[in-house]
Amino acid sequence: MSTIPLSTRQVAQVSSEGPPVPWYIWFGALAVTSANIGGAWDVSWHRSIGRDSFWTPAHLAIQACGVMAAIICGYLMLVNTFGRSQGQKEQKEQRAASVNVLGFRAPLGAFIAAWGGIAMITSAPFDNWWHSAYGLDVKIVSPPHTLLILGIRAVSVGVLFLILAAMNRAMADNSPSGDRTYKKLQRLFLYVGGLIVTGQMFFLIEYTWDVQLHSVIAYIAMGIALPLVFAILSQASRYKWAATSTAAVYMLFAIAEILILPLFPAQPKLGPVFNPVTHLVPAKFPILIIAPALALDLLWQKTSTWKPWKIALASGFLFIAVVTIVEWPFANFLLSKASENRFFGTIYFDYNSRPEGFDRLRHFFHPDHGAILYFGLLRAAIYASISAWIGLSFGRWMRSVQR
């Protein structure tokens, strides 16, 4: 008799916790994590060792994202299109949570991630051909790299849509268990969103190098790329600190890279070597985007009744104002002797970094002044406003996604 109440309590406890997060969502988050780690590792590999082979651990970590995306998308398409092992209720639920594309049924996120996985796999032979035809390069924004990064972005967005659809369905449940599941998915959504912010900043590396932070181009690039993502994540997640949380993921990821990568030995395999390297070289210290992200979160909490165009205009100008006020003097610090330590990472340089280079001399690269600076920042604010308007509009639409 004593076992019956115990079993009842166990069942009640399980039901109160809500349904578990599907395995393919966790697998998708792992795929995006692998791509971000592999991307950071690959840039460090090129800066420390050079491009010695496609089959480096960093490249394999990146391509693992595409493989995992293929597993997820293949599973979801097969189960939703041909699955017959489920009960009638499960089949109806799955069909209601999927869309039809070319005769295949799956959640919308699966089709987006599938395109990304194909783009990633295609970029590998394209990159090898590019290097064979044009020689080795140290550019992030080359055609094969751009295709690869777009593929990673598509996988990330696809996983984000898978989480979002499950999150919105849990919200529509209107039960305590549904609310608990919603909170789990919301945290996972913000984590993957933070990795997408990290990916955005990765794509901007060549424009936001520390020696370029007194140039307008750095702020124009951030104004175009970041308000869009922050607005989308804030509106879709319904979390009032979404921009701050996702910016914090980026900051922690970049700082962890600075602290961990130099622990591993490495030496150049390509010449010329102007700076002897004995360990992996990490990325530069992250841009302090957490400050404008916090400002945007506070603004959006106070302006929910404003017209969308007013919110977007205020968001763009606020973003550029805060990031400039914070990052401009911080850039002076990064090029000073005070930042020469393992935490800020300004003691690390590429193996091909020349002694007379701007980074080694700690000089800003063609800094902007006067009218060029002010009109450039005005352009950046306008671009940021447009970026915020698109993000706010798209993010509101994403709230309705349930499949």
Short mmCIF file of C-alpha atoms in Angstrom, two decimals:
data_model
loop_
_atom_site.label_atom_id
_atom_site.label_comp_id
_atom_site.label_asym_id
_atom_site.label_seq_id
_atom_site.Cartn_x
_atom_site.Cartn_y
_atom_site.Cartn_z
CA MET A 1 0.00 0.00 0.00
CA SER A 2 2.86 2.37 0.72
CA THR A 3 4.15 2.14 -2.85
CA ILE A 4 0.99 3.66 -4.37
CA PRO A 5 1.34 7.18 -2.88
CA LEU A 6 5.04 7.16 -3.81
CA SER A 7 4.26 6.31 -7.42
CA THR A 8 1.58 9.00 -7.53
CA ARG A 9 4.00 11.61 -6.22
CA GLN A 10 6.58 10.58 -8.82
CA VAL A 11 4.06 10.87 -11.63
CA ALA A 12 2.90 14.25 -10.35
CA GLN A 13 6.48 15.47 -10.11
CA VAL A 14 7.27 14.38 -13.69
CA SER A 15 4.09 15.99 -15.05
CA SER A 16 4.75 19.25 -13.18
CA GLU A 17 8.18 19.52 -14.79
CA GLY A 18 6.62 19.51 -18.23
CA PRO A 19 7.58 17.50 -21.32
CA PRO A 20 11.33 17.20 -21.93
CA VAL A 21 13.10 19.31 -24.52
CA PRO A 22 13.35 17.17 -27.71
CA TRP A 23 16.74 15.59 -28.30
CA TYR A 24 17.14 17.20 -31.73
CA ILE A 25 16.95 20.67 -30.16
CA TRP A 26 19.81 19.84 -27.78
CA PHE A 27 21.69 18.30 -30.70
CA GLY A 28 21.14 21.47 -32.73
CA ALA A 29 22.47 23.66 -29.92
CA LEU A 30 25.53 21.40 -29.75
CA ALA A 31 26.01 21.79 -33.53
CA VAL A 32 25.99 25.59 -33.31
CA THR A 33 28.39 25.45 -30.34
CA SER A 34 30.76 23.21 -32.31
CA ALA A 35 30.76 25.65 -35.25
CA ASN A 36 31.55 28.62 -33.02
CA ILE A 37 34.36 26.81 -31.22
CA GLY A 38 35.74 25.54 -34.51
CA GLY A 39 35.59 29.01 -36.08
CA ALA A 40 37.49 30.64 -33.24
CA TRP A 41 39.98 27.76 -33.20
CA ASP A 42 40.47 27.99 -36.97
CA VAL A 43 41.28 31.71 -36.92
CA SER A 44 43.75 31.05 -34.11
CA TRP A 45 45.25 28.18 -36.13
CA HIS A 46 45.79 30.43 -39.14
CA ARG A 47 47.33 33.17 -36.99
CA SER A 48 49.62 30.75 -35.14
CA ILE A 49 50.42 27.92 -37.57
CA GLY A 50 49.10 28.85 -41.00
CA ARG A 51 46.95 26.81 -43.34
CA ASP A 52 48.65 23.42 -43.41
CA SER A 53 45.73 21.09 -44.25
CA PHE A 54 41.97 20.95 -44.54
CA TRP A 55 41.92 18.09 -42.02
CA THR A 56 42.77 20.21 -38.98
CA PRO A 57 40.82 19.72 -35.74
CA ALA A 58 39.40 23.22 -36.13
CA HIS A 59 38.02 22.49 -39.60
CA LEU A 60 36.56 19.20 -38.39
CA ALA A 61 34.82 20.97 -35.50
CA ILE A 62 33.27 23.41 -37.97
CA GLN A 63 32.15 20.73 -40.40
CA ALA A 64 30.74 18.68 -37.50
CA CYS A 65 28.07 21.36 -37.33
CA GLY A 66 26.99 20.55 -40.88
CA VAL A 67 27.00 16.82 -40.18
CA MET A 68 24.88 17.22 -37.05
CA ALA A 69 22.51 19.53 -38.95
CA ALA A 70 22.14 16.81 -41.60
CA ILE A 71 21.27 14.23 -38.93
CA ILE A 72 18.67 16.51 -37.35
CA CYS A 73 17.07 17.59 -40.62
CA GLY A 74 17.11 14.09 -42.10
CA TYR A 75 15.46 12.65 -38.99
CA LEU A 76 12.75 15.32 -38.86
CA MET A 77 11.97 15.05 -42.57
CA LEU A 78 11.81 11.24 -42.54
CA VAL A 79 9.71 11.04 -39.38
CA ASN A 80 7.25 13.74 -40.43
CA THR A 81 7.00 12.63 -44.05
CA PHE A 82 7.08 8.83 -43.85
CA GLY A 83 6.66 8.03 -40.13
CA ARG A 84 3.91 5.54 -39.40
CA SER A 85 5.03 4.12 -36.05
CA GLN A 86 3.43 6.84 -33.96
CA GLY A 87 -0.12 6.82 -32.75
CA GLN A 88 -2.78 8.83 -34.54
CA LYS A 89 -2.57 11.65 -31.98
CA GLU A 90 1.23 11.92 -32.31
CA GLN A 91 0.98 11.95 -36.11
CA LYS A 92 -1.56 14.78 -36.02
CA GLU A 93 0.61 16.79 -33.62
CA GLN A 94 3.69 16.31 -35.79
CA ARG A 95 1.88 17.30 -38.98
CA ALA A 96 0.46 20.38 -37.26
CA ALA A 97 4.00 21.37 -36.24
CA SER A 98 5.51 20.95 -39.72
CA VAL A 99 5.40 22.57 -43.17
CA ASN A 100 5.43 21.02 -46.64
CA VAL A 101 8.37 21.75 -48.95
CA LEU A 102 8.71 19.77 -52.20
CA GLY A 103 6.69 16.92 -50.75
CA PHE A 104 8.71 16.66 -47.55
CA ARG A 105 7.24 17.61 -44.19
CA ALA A 106 9.28 18.97 -41.28
CA PRO A 107 9.40 22.03 -39.02
CA LEU A 108 10.42 25.24 -40.79
CA GLY A 109 13.71 25.34 -38.89
CA ALA A 110 14.73 21.95 -40.31
CA PHE A 111 14.56 23.23 -43.90
CA ILE A 112 16.55 26.36 -43.02
CA ALA A 113 19.20 24.30 -41.24
CA ALA A 114 19.29 21.83 -44.16
CA TRP A 115 20.21 24.63 -46.57
CA GLY A 116 22.90 25.74 -44.15
CA GLY A 117 24.36 22.27 -43.88
CA ILE A 118 24.51 21.95 -47.69
CA ALA A 119 26.21 25.36 -47.94
CA MET A 120 28.78 24.35 -45.31
CA ILE A 121 29.62 21.07 -47.03
CA THR A 122 29.84 22.83 -50.41
CA SER A 123 32.21 25.46 -49.02
CA ALA A 124 34.89 22.86 -48.18
CA PRO A 125 35.93 21.89 -51.75
CA PHE A 126 35.28 25.49 -52.84
CA ASP A 127 37.79 26.71 -50.24
CA ASN A 128 40.39 24.16 -51.32
CA TRP A 129 39.98 25.20 -54.97
CA TRP A 130 40.20 28.87 -54.00
CA HIS A 131 43.51 28.35 -52.22
CA SER A 132 44.87 26.30 -55.10
CA ALA A 133 43.88 28.96 -57.63
CA TYR A 134 44.74 32.12 -55.71
CA GLY A 135 47.15 30.99 -53.00
CA LEU A 136 46.88 31.15 -49.24
CA ASP A 137 44.94 34.01 -47.71
CA VAL A 138 44.39 35.44 -44.26
CA LYS A 139 41.01 37.01 -45.01
CA ILE A 140 37.80 36.17 -43.17
CA VAL A 141 35.59 37.63 -45.92
CA SER A 142 36.56 35.59 -48.98
CA PRO A 143 33.93 33.89 -51.22
CA PRO A 144 34.35 30.35 -49.78
CA HIS A 145 34.58 31.67 -46.21
CA THR A 146 31.48 33.79 -46.79
CA LEU A 147 29.57 30.75 -48.05
CA LEU A 148 30.72 28.77 -45.01
CA ILE A 149 29.72 31.54 -42.59
CA LEU A 150 26.33 31.95 -44.28
CA GLY A 151 25.86 28.19 -43.96
CA ILE A 152 26.68 28.32 -40.25
CA ARG A 153 24.28 31.25 -39.86
CA ALA A 154 21.53 29.29 -41.60
CA VAL A 155 22.07 26.27 -39.33
CA SER A 156 22.01 28.60 -36.31
CA VAL A 157 18.81 30.30 -37.47
CA GLY A 158 17.26 26.93 -38.26
CA VAL A 159 18.02 25.66 -34.75
CA LEU A 160 16.69 28.94 -33.36
CA PHE A 161 13.41 28.38 -35.24
CA LEU A 162 13.17 24.82 -33.91
CA ILE A 163 13.53 26.14 -30.36
CA LEU A 164 11.17 29.03 -31.02
CA ALA A 165 8.41 26.83 -32.45
CA ALA A 166 8.58 24.51 -29.43
CA MET A 167 8.72 27.55 -27.14
CA ASN A 168 5.62 29.15 -28.68
CA ARG A 169 3.71 25.87 -28.51
CA ALA A 170 4.64 25.51 -24.85
CA MET A 171 3.45 29.07 -24.21
CA ALA A 172 0.10 28.29 -25.86
CA ASP A 173 -0.27 25.31 -23.50
CA ASN A 174 -1.39 27.62 -20.62
CA SER A 175 -0.48 25.10 -17.92
CA PRO A 176 2.18 25.02 -15.17
CA SER A 177 4.08 22.23 -16.98
CA GLY A 178 3.93 24.19 -20.24
CA ASP A 179 5.30 27.25 -18.47
CA ARG A 180 8.25 25.28 -17.09
CA THR A 181 9.04 23.86 -20.51
CA TYR A 182 8.77 27.37 -21.96
CA LYS A 183 11.36 28.69 -19.48
CA LYS A 184 13.80 25.88 -20.36
CA LEU A 185 13.41 26.56 -24.05
CA GLN A 186 13.69 30.32 -23.53
CA ARG A 187 17.07 29.89 -21.81
CA LEU A 188 18.25 27.63 -24.63
CA PHE A 189 16.95 30.18 -27.17
CA LEU A 190 18.99 32.95 -25.53
CA TYR A 191 22.11 30.75 -25.46
CA VAL A 192 21.86 29.95 -29.18
CA GLY A 193 21.03 33.62 -29.78
CA GLY A 194 24.24 34.54 -27.96
CA LEU A 195 26.17 32.24 -30.29
CA ILE A 196 24.55 34.00 -33.25
CA VAL A 197 25.72 37.34 -31.83
CA THR A 198 29.18 35.77 -31.50
CA GLY A 199 28.95 34.75 -35.14
CA GLN A 200 27.99 38.28 -36.17
CA MET A 201 31.03 39.68 -34.39
CA PHE A 202 33.20 36.95 -35.94
CA PHE A 203 32.11 38.15 -39.39
CA LEU A 204 33.10 41.71 -38.39
CA ILE A 205 36.60 40.81 -37.15
CA GLU A 206 38.36 42.58 -40.01
CA TYR A 207 36.41 45.79 -39.33
CA THR A 208 36.61 45.80 -35.52
CA TRP A 209 40.30 45.00 -34.93
CA ASP A 210 41.58 47.00 -31.97
CA VAL A 211 43.71 49.27 -34.20
CA GLN A 212 40.57 50.17 -36.22
CA LEU A 213 38.35 51.21 -33.33
CA HIS A 214 39.00 54.90 -33.97
CA SER A 215 37.73 54.53 -37.55
CA VAL A 216 34.12 55.08 -38.61
CA ILE A 217 33.99 51.79 -40.52
CA ALA A 218 34.02 49.78 -37.28
CA TYR A 219 30.91 51.54 -35.97
CA ILE A 220 29.11 51.41 -39.31
CA ALA A 221 29.72 47.66 -39.46
CA MET A 222 28.39 47.14 -35.92
CA GLY A 223 25.44 49.45 -36.59
CA ILE A 224 24.39 47.34 -39.57
CA ALA A 225 24.93 43.91 -37.99
CA LEU A 226 24.01 44.09 -34.31
CA PRO A 227 20.73 46.02 -33.73
CA LEU A 228 19.06 43.64 -36.19
CA VAL A 229 20.03 40.57 -34.16
CA PHE A 230 19.38 42.14 -30.75
CA ALA A 231 15.90 43.28 -31.84
CA ILE A 232 14.99 39.89 -33.30
CA LEU A 233 16.12 38.00 -30.20
CA SER A 234 14.41 40.44 -27.84
CA GLN A 235 11.05 40.36 -29.61
CA ALA A 236 11.02 36.63 -30.34
CA SER A 237 12.15 35.52 -26.86
CA ARG A 238 9.82 37.90 -24.98
CA TYR A 239 12.60 38.27 -22.40
CA LYS A 240 13.23 41.81 -21.21
CA TRP A 241 17.00 41.33 -20.90
CA ALA A 242 17.49 39.35 -24.12
CA ALA A 243 20.01 41.72 -25.74
CA THR A 244 22.09 41.92 -22.56
CA SER A 245 22.03 38.14 -22.05
CA THR A 246 23.07 37.33 -25.61
CA ALA A 247 25.80 40.00 -25.57
CA ALA A 248 27.08 38.44 -22.33
CA VAL A 249 27.34 35.03 -24.07
CA TYR A 250 29.53 36.65 -26.73
CA MET A 251 31.71 38.39 -24.12
CA LEU A 252 32.21 35.21 -22.09
CA PHE A 253 32.96 33.14 -25.20
CA ALA A 254 35.62 35.60 -26.41
CA ILE A 255 37.24 36.02 -22.99
CA ALA A 256 37.35 32.23 -22.53
CA GLU A 257 39.12 32.00 -25.88
CA ILE A 258 41.79 34.49 -24.72
CA LEU A 259 42.37 32.56 -21.50
CA ILE A 260 42.33 29.01 -22.92
CA LEU A 261 43.91 28.98 -26.39
CA PRO A 262 47.39 30.24 -25.36
CA LEU A 263 47.69 27.20 -23.09
CA PHE A 264 48.21 24.98 -26.15
CA PRO A 265 51.60 24.90 -27.93
CA ALA A 266 51.87 25.83 -31.61
CA GLN A 267 54.49 27.01 -34.05
CA PRO A 268 54.34 28.42 -37.60
CA LYS A 269 54.56 26.04 -40.56
CA LEU A 270 54.52 28.79 -43.19
CA GLY A 271 56.84 31.69 -43.82
CA PRO A 272 57.85 34.37 -43.53
CA VAL A 273 57.83 34.41 -39.73
CA PHE A 274 58.24 37.92 -38.34
CA ASN A 275 57.09 37.09 -34.83
CA PRO A 276 58.12 33.77 -33.20
CA VAL A 277 54.99 32.02 -31.90
CA THR A 278 55.10 29.18 -29.40
CA HIS A 279 51.37 28.77 -28.64
CA LEU A 280 47.97 29.36 -30.19
CA VAL A 281 47.17 33.04 -30.65
CA PRO A 282 43.68 34.00 -29.40
CA ALA A 283 41.31 36.63 -30.76
CA LYS A 284 41.37 40.24 -29.65
CA PHE A 285 39.50 41.32 -26.53
CA PRO A 286 35.75 41.45 -27.25
CA ILE A 287 33.99 44.67 -28.16
CA LEU A 288 32.00 45.99 -25.18
CA ILE A 289 28.66 45.51 -26.91
CA ILE A 290 27.08 44.55 -23.60
CA ALA A 291 26.76 48.27 -22.81
CA PRO A 292 24.63 49.23 -25.85
CA ALA A 293 22.74 45.93 -25.46
CA LEU A 294 21.77 46.91 -21.92
CA ALA A 295 20.77 50.37 -23.15
CA LEU A 296 18.54 48.82 -25.83
CA ASP A 297 16.87 46.50 -23.31
CA LEU A 298 16.08 49.45 -21.05
CA LEU A 299 14.80 51.50 -23.99
CA TRP A 300 12.52 48.74 -25.28
CA GLN A 301 11.03 48.24 -21.81
CA LYS A 302 10.09 51.93 -21.62
CA THR A 303 8.84 52.41 -25.19
CA SER A 304 6.48 49.47 -25.76
CA THR A 305 3.62 51.88 -26.55
CA TRP A 306 5.62 53.91 -29.10
CA LYS A 307 5.13 53.56 -32.82
CA PRO A 308 7.58 51.05 -34.33
CA TRP A 309 9.44 53.62 -36.44
CA LYS A 310 10.04 55.80 -33.37
CA ILE A 311 11.42 52.83 -31.41
CA ALA A 312 13.69 51.89 -34.31
CA LEU A 313 14.98 55.45 -34.75
CA ALA A 314 15.71 55.82 -31.04
CA SER A 315 17.31 52.35 -30.95
CA GLY A 316 19.73 53.08 -33.78
CA PHE A 317 20.94 56.40 -32.42
CA LEU A 318 21.14 55.04 -28.87
CA PHE A 319 23.13 52.00 -29.97
CA ILE A 320 25.76 54.02 -31.85
CA ALA A 321 25.98 56.65 -29.10
CA VAL A 322 26.56 54.13 -26.32
CA VAL A 323 28.96 51.84 -28.22
CA THR A 324 31.03 54.88 -29.28
CA ILE A 325 31.11 56.42 -25.81
CA VAL A 326 32.18 53.11 -24.27
CA GLU A 327 34.45 51.60 -26.93
CA TRP A 328 36.33 54.72 -28.09
CA PRO A 329 38.18 55.32 -24.78
CA PHE A 330 38.45 51.57 -24.16
CA ALA A 331 40.32 51.27 -27.46
CA ASN A 332 42.88 53.74 -26.08
CA PHE A 333 43.29 51.44 -23.10
CA LEU A 334 43.74 48.36 -25.29
CA LEU A 335 46.62 50.03 -27.16
CA SER A 336 48.27 51.16 -23.94
CA LYS A 337 50.84 49.33 -21.82
CA ALA A 338 48.23 48.85 -19.08
CA SER A 339 46.43 46.17 -21.13
CA GLU A 340 49.51 43.99 -21.63
CA ASN A 341 48.41 40.91 -19.70
CA ARG A 342 46.80 37.50 -20.28
CA PHE A 343 43.27 38.71 -19.55
CA PHE A 344 43.06 41.48 -22.15
CA GLY A 345 45.30 39.50 -24.51
CA THR A 346 47.13 42.42 -26.11
CA ILE A 347 50.44 40.58 -25.64
CA TYR A 348 49.63 38.11 -28.46
CA PHE A 349 50.46 38.74 -32.14
CA ASP A 350 50.32 36.71 -35.36
CA TYR A 351 53.43 34.89 -36.55
CA ASN A 352 53.48 37.17 -39.63
CA SER A 353 52.97 40.37 -37.64
CA ARG A 354 55.76 42.74 -38.67
CA PRO A 355 57.65 44.74 -36.01
CA GLU A 356 56.69 47.97 -37.77
CA GLY A 357 53.01 47.02 -38.05
CA PHE A 358 50.24 49.12 -36.52
CA ASP A 359 49.37 46.41 -34.00
CA ARG A 360 52.95 45.91 -32.84
CA LEU A 361 53.54 49.67 -32.58
CA ARG A 362 50.14 50.12 -30.88
CA HIS A 363 49.01 52.81 -33.31
CA PHE A 364 45.49 53.27 -34.65
CA PHE A 365 45.05 52.48 -38.33
CA HIS A 366 44.05 55.68 -40.16
CA PRO A 367 41.88 57.16 -37.37
CA ASP A 368 39.02 59.48 -38.36
CA HIS A 369 38.62 63.00 -37.00
CA GLY A 370 36.41 66.05 -37.31
CA ALA A 371 33.61 66.15 -39.88
CA ILE A 372 34.51 62.74 -41.30
CA LEU A 373 34.05 61.19 -37.88
CA TYR A 374 30.80 62.97 -37.01
CA PHE A 375 29.12 62.44 -40.37
CA GLY A 376 30.33 58.83 -40.34
CA LEU A 377 28.76 58.20 -36.94
CA LEU A 378 25.55 59.83 -38.18
CA ARG A 379 25.52 57.38 -41.10
CA ALA A 380 26.16 54.54 -38.66
CA ALA A 381 23.18 55.66 -36.54
CA ILE A 382 20.89 55.77 -39.58
CA TYR A 383 22.00 52.31 -40.67
CA ALA A 384 21.51 51.07 -37.10
CA SER A 385 17.97 52.48 -37.06
CA ILE A 386 17.10 50.65 -40.27
CA SER A 387 18.69 47.50 -38.86
CA ALA A 388 16.66 47.84 -35.64
CA TRP A 389 13.41 48.43 -37.58
CA ILE A 390 13.91 45.27 -39.63
CA GLY A 391 14.80 43.30 -36.51
CA LEU A 392 11.83 44.55 -34.49
CA SER A 393 9.41 43.78 -37.33
CA PHE A 394 10.82 40.31 -38.00
CA GLY A 395 11.03 39.51 -34.29
CA ARG A 396 7.36 40.33 -33.76
CA TRP A 397 6.45 38.01 -36.62
CA MET A 398 8.55 35.24 -35.10
CA ARG A 399 6.29 35.25 -32.03
CA SER A 400 3.62 33.53 -34.12
CA VAL A 401 5.88 30.70 -35.35
CA GLN A 402 4.73 27.33 -34.04
CA ARG A 403 6.09 24.97 -36.69
#
